C-alpha atoms as a printed R data frame, in Angstrom:
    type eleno elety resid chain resno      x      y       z
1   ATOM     1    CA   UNK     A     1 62.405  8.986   2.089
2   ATOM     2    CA   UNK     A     2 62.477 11.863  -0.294
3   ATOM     3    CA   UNK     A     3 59.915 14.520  -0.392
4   ATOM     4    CA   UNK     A     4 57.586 13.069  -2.790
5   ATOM     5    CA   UNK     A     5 57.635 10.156  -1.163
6   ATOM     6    CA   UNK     A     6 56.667 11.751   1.229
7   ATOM     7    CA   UNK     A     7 53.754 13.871  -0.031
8   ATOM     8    CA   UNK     A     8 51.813 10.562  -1.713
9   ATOM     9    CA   UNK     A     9 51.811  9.103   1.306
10  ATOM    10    CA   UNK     A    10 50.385 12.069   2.984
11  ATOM    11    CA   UNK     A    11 47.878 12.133  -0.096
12  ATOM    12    CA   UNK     A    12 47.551  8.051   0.682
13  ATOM    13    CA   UNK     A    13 46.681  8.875   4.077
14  ATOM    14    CA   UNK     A    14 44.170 11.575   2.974
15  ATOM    15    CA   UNK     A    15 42.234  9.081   0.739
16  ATOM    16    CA   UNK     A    16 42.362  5.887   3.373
17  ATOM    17    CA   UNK     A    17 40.735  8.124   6.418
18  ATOM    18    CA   UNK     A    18 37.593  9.976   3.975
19  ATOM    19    CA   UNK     A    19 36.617  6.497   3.228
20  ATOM    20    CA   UNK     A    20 37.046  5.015   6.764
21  ATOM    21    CA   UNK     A    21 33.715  6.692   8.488
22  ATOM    22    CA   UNK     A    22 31.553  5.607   5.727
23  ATOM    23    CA   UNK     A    23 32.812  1.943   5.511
24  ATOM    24    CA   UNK     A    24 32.592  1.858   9.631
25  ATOM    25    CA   UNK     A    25 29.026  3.626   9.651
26  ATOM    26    CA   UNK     A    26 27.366  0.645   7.536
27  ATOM    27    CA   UNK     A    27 26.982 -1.599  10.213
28  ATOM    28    CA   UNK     A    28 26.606  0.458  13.166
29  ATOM    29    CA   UNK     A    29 23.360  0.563  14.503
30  ATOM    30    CA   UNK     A    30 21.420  3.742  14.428
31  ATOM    31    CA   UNK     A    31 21.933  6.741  16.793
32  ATOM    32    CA   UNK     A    32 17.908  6.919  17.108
33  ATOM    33    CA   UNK     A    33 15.028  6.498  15.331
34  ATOM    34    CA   UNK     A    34 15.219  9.994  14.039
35  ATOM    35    CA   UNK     A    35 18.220  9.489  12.049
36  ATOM    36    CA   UNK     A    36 16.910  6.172  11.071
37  ATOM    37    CA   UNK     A    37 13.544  7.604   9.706
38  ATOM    38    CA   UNK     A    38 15.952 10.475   7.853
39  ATOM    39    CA   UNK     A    39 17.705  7.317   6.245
40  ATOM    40    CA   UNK     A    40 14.295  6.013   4.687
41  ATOM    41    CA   UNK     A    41 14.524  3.125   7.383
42  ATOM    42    CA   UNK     A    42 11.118  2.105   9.674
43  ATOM    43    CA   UNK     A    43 10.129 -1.384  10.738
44  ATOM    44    CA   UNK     A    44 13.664 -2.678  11.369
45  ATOM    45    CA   UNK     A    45 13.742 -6.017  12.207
46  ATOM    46    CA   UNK     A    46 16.189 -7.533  14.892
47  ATOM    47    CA   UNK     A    47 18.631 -9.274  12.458
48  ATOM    48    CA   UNK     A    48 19.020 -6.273  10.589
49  ATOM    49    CA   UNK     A    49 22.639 -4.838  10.700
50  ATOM    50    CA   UNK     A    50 21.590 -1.452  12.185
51  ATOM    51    CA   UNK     A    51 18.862 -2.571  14.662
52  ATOM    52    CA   UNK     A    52 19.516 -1.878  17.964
53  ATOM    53    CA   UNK     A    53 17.922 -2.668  21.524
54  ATOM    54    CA   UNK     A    54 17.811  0.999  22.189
55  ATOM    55    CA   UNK     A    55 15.221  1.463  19.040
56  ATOM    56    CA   UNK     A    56 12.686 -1.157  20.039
57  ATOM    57    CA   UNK     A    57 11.151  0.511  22.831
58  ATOM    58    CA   UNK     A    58  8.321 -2.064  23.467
59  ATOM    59    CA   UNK     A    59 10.357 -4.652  22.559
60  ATOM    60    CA   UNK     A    60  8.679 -7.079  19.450
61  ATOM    61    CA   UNK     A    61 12.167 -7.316  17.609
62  ATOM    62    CA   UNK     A    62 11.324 -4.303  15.231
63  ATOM    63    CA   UNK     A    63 12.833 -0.994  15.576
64  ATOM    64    CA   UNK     A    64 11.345  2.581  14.718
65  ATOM    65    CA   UNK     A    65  8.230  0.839  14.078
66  ATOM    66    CA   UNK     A    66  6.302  4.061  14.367
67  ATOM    67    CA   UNK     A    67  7.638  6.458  11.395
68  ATOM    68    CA   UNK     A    68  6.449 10.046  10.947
69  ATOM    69    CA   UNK     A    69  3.731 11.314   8.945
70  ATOM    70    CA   UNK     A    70  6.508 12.635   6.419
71  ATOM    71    CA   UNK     A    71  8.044  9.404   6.431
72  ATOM    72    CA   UNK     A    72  9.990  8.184   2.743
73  ATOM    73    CA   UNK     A    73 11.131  5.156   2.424
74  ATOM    74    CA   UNK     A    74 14.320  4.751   1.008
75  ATOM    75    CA   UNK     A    75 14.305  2.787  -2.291
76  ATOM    76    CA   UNK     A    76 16.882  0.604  -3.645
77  ATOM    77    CA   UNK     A    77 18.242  2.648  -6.008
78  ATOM    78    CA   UNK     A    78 18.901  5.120  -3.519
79  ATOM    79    CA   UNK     A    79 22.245  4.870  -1.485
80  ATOM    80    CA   UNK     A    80 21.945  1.437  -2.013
81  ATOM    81    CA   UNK     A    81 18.964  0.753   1.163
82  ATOM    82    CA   UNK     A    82 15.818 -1.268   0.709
83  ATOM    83    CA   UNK     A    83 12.841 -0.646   3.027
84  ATOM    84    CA   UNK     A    84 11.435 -3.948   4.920
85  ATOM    85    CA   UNK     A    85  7.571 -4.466   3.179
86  ATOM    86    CA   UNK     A    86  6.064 -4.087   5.920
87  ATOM    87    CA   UNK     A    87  7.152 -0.652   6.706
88  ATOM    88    CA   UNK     A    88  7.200  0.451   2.913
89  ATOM    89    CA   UNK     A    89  3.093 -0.834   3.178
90  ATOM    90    CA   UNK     A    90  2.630  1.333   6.381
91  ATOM    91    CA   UNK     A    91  4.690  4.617   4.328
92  ATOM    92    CA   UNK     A    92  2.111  4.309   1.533
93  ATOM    93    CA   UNK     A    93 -0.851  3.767   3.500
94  ATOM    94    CA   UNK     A    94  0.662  7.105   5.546
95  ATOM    95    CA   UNK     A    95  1.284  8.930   1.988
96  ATOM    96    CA   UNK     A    96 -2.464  8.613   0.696
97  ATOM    97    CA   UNK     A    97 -4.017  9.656   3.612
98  ATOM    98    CA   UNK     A    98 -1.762 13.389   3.408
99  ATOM    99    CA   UNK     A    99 -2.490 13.327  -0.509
100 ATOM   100    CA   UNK     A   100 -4.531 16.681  -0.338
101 ATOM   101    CA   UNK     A   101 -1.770 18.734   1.488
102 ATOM   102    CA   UNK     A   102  0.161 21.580  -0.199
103 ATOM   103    CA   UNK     A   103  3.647 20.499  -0.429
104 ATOM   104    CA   UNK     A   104  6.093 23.544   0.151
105 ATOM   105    CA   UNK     A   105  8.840 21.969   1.192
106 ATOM   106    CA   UNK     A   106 12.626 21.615  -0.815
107 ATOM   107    CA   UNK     A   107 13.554 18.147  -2.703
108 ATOM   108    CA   UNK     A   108 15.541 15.919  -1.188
109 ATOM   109    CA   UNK     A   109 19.058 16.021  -2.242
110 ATOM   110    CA   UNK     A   110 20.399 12.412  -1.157
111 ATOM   111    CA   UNK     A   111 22.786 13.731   1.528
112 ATOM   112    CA   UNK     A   112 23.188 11.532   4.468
113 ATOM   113    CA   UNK     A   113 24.908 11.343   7.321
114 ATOM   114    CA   UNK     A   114 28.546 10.326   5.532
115 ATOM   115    CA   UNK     A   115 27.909 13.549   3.266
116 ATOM   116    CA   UNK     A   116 30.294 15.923   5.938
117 ATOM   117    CA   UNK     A   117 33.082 12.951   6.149
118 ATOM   118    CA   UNK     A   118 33.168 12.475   2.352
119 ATOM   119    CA   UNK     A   119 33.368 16.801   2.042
120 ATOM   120    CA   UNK     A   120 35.946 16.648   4.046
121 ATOM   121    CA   UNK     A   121 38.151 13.613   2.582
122 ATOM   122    CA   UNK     A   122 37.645 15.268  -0.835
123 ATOM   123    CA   UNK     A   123 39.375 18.847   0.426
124 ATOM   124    CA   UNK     A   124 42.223 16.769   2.173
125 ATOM   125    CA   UNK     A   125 42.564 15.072  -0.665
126 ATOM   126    CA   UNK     A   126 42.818 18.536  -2.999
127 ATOM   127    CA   UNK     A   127 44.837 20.251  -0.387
128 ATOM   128    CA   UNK     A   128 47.455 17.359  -0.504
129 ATOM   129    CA   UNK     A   129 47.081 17.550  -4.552
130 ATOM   130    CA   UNK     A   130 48.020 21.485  -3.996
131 ATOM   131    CA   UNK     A   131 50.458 21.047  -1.547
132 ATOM   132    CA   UNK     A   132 52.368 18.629  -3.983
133 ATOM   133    CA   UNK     A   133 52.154 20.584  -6.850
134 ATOM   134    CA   UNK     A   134 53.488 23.700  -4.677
135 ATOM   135    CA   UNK     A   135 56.400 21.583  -3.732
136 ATOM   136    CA   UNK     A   136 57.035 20.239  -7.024
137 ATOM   137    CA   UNK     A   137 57.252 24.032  -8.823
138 ATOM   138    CA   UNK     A   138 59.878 25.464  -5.792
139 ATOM   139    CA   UNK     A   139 62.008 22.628  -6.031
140 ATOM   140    CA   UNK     A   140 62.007 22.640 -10.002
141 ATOM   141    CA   UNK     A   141 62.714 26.874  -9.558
142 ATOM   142    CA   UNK     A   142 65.180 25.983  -6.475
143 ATOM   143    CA   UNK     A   143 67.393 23.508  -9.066
């Protein structure tokens, strides 16, 4: 195997393990119903792909059924996740009854969970894309 052989399949590599955590993490159930609630996910029903036993805590087959006061519902234009009705119903009932507070707080920037995994795919990904350009220019001054 030459040396550039060698370095796309170390590029390859780089590429195939950033996208692994966020194709696993799709339909793993969620940690808690903190992270779930971060996600824009309440009311999760029990066939749901990320329920879990371990978020129904009086057990009626719906998880995090109890979102925050600050609760937002993910949409489905965002990150692709759509909010069961009956939990988007209980988020705007929640949202009116706040409607006179002074909102100080940053906008959201649509970073999840994956965010740090995808980061850190994309530098692999550039350090492999340096590494082989590195290589390329000693062996071209080496010849």
């Amino acid at each position: 195997m030459t040396p550039l052989h060698k370095a796309t399949a170390v590029a390859i590599s780089a590429l195939a393990l950033a996208a692994l955590p966020t194709v696993a993490m799709a339909d793993q159930p969620f940690k808690n119903c903190t992270e779930a609630y971060s996600q824009g996910y309440a009311n999760i029903p029990k066939d749901h792909p990320r329920y879990g036993p371990h978020l129904d805590r009086d057990k009626d087959g719906i998880g995090c059924d109890k979102p925050p006061a600050d609760f937002t519902p993910a949409t489905e234009g965002e990150s692709g996740q759509a909010e069961a009705e009956s939990g988007q119903a209980e988020a705007e009932k929640t949202a009116s009854d706040t409607s006179g507070t002074d909102e100080t707080s940053l906008a959201e920037t649509g970073g999840t969970s994956t965010t740090p995994w995808i980061a850190a795919g994309g530098a692999a990904v550039v350090l492999a894309g340096g590494g082989l350009v590195a290589f390329n220019r000693k062996r071209r001054v080496s010849s």
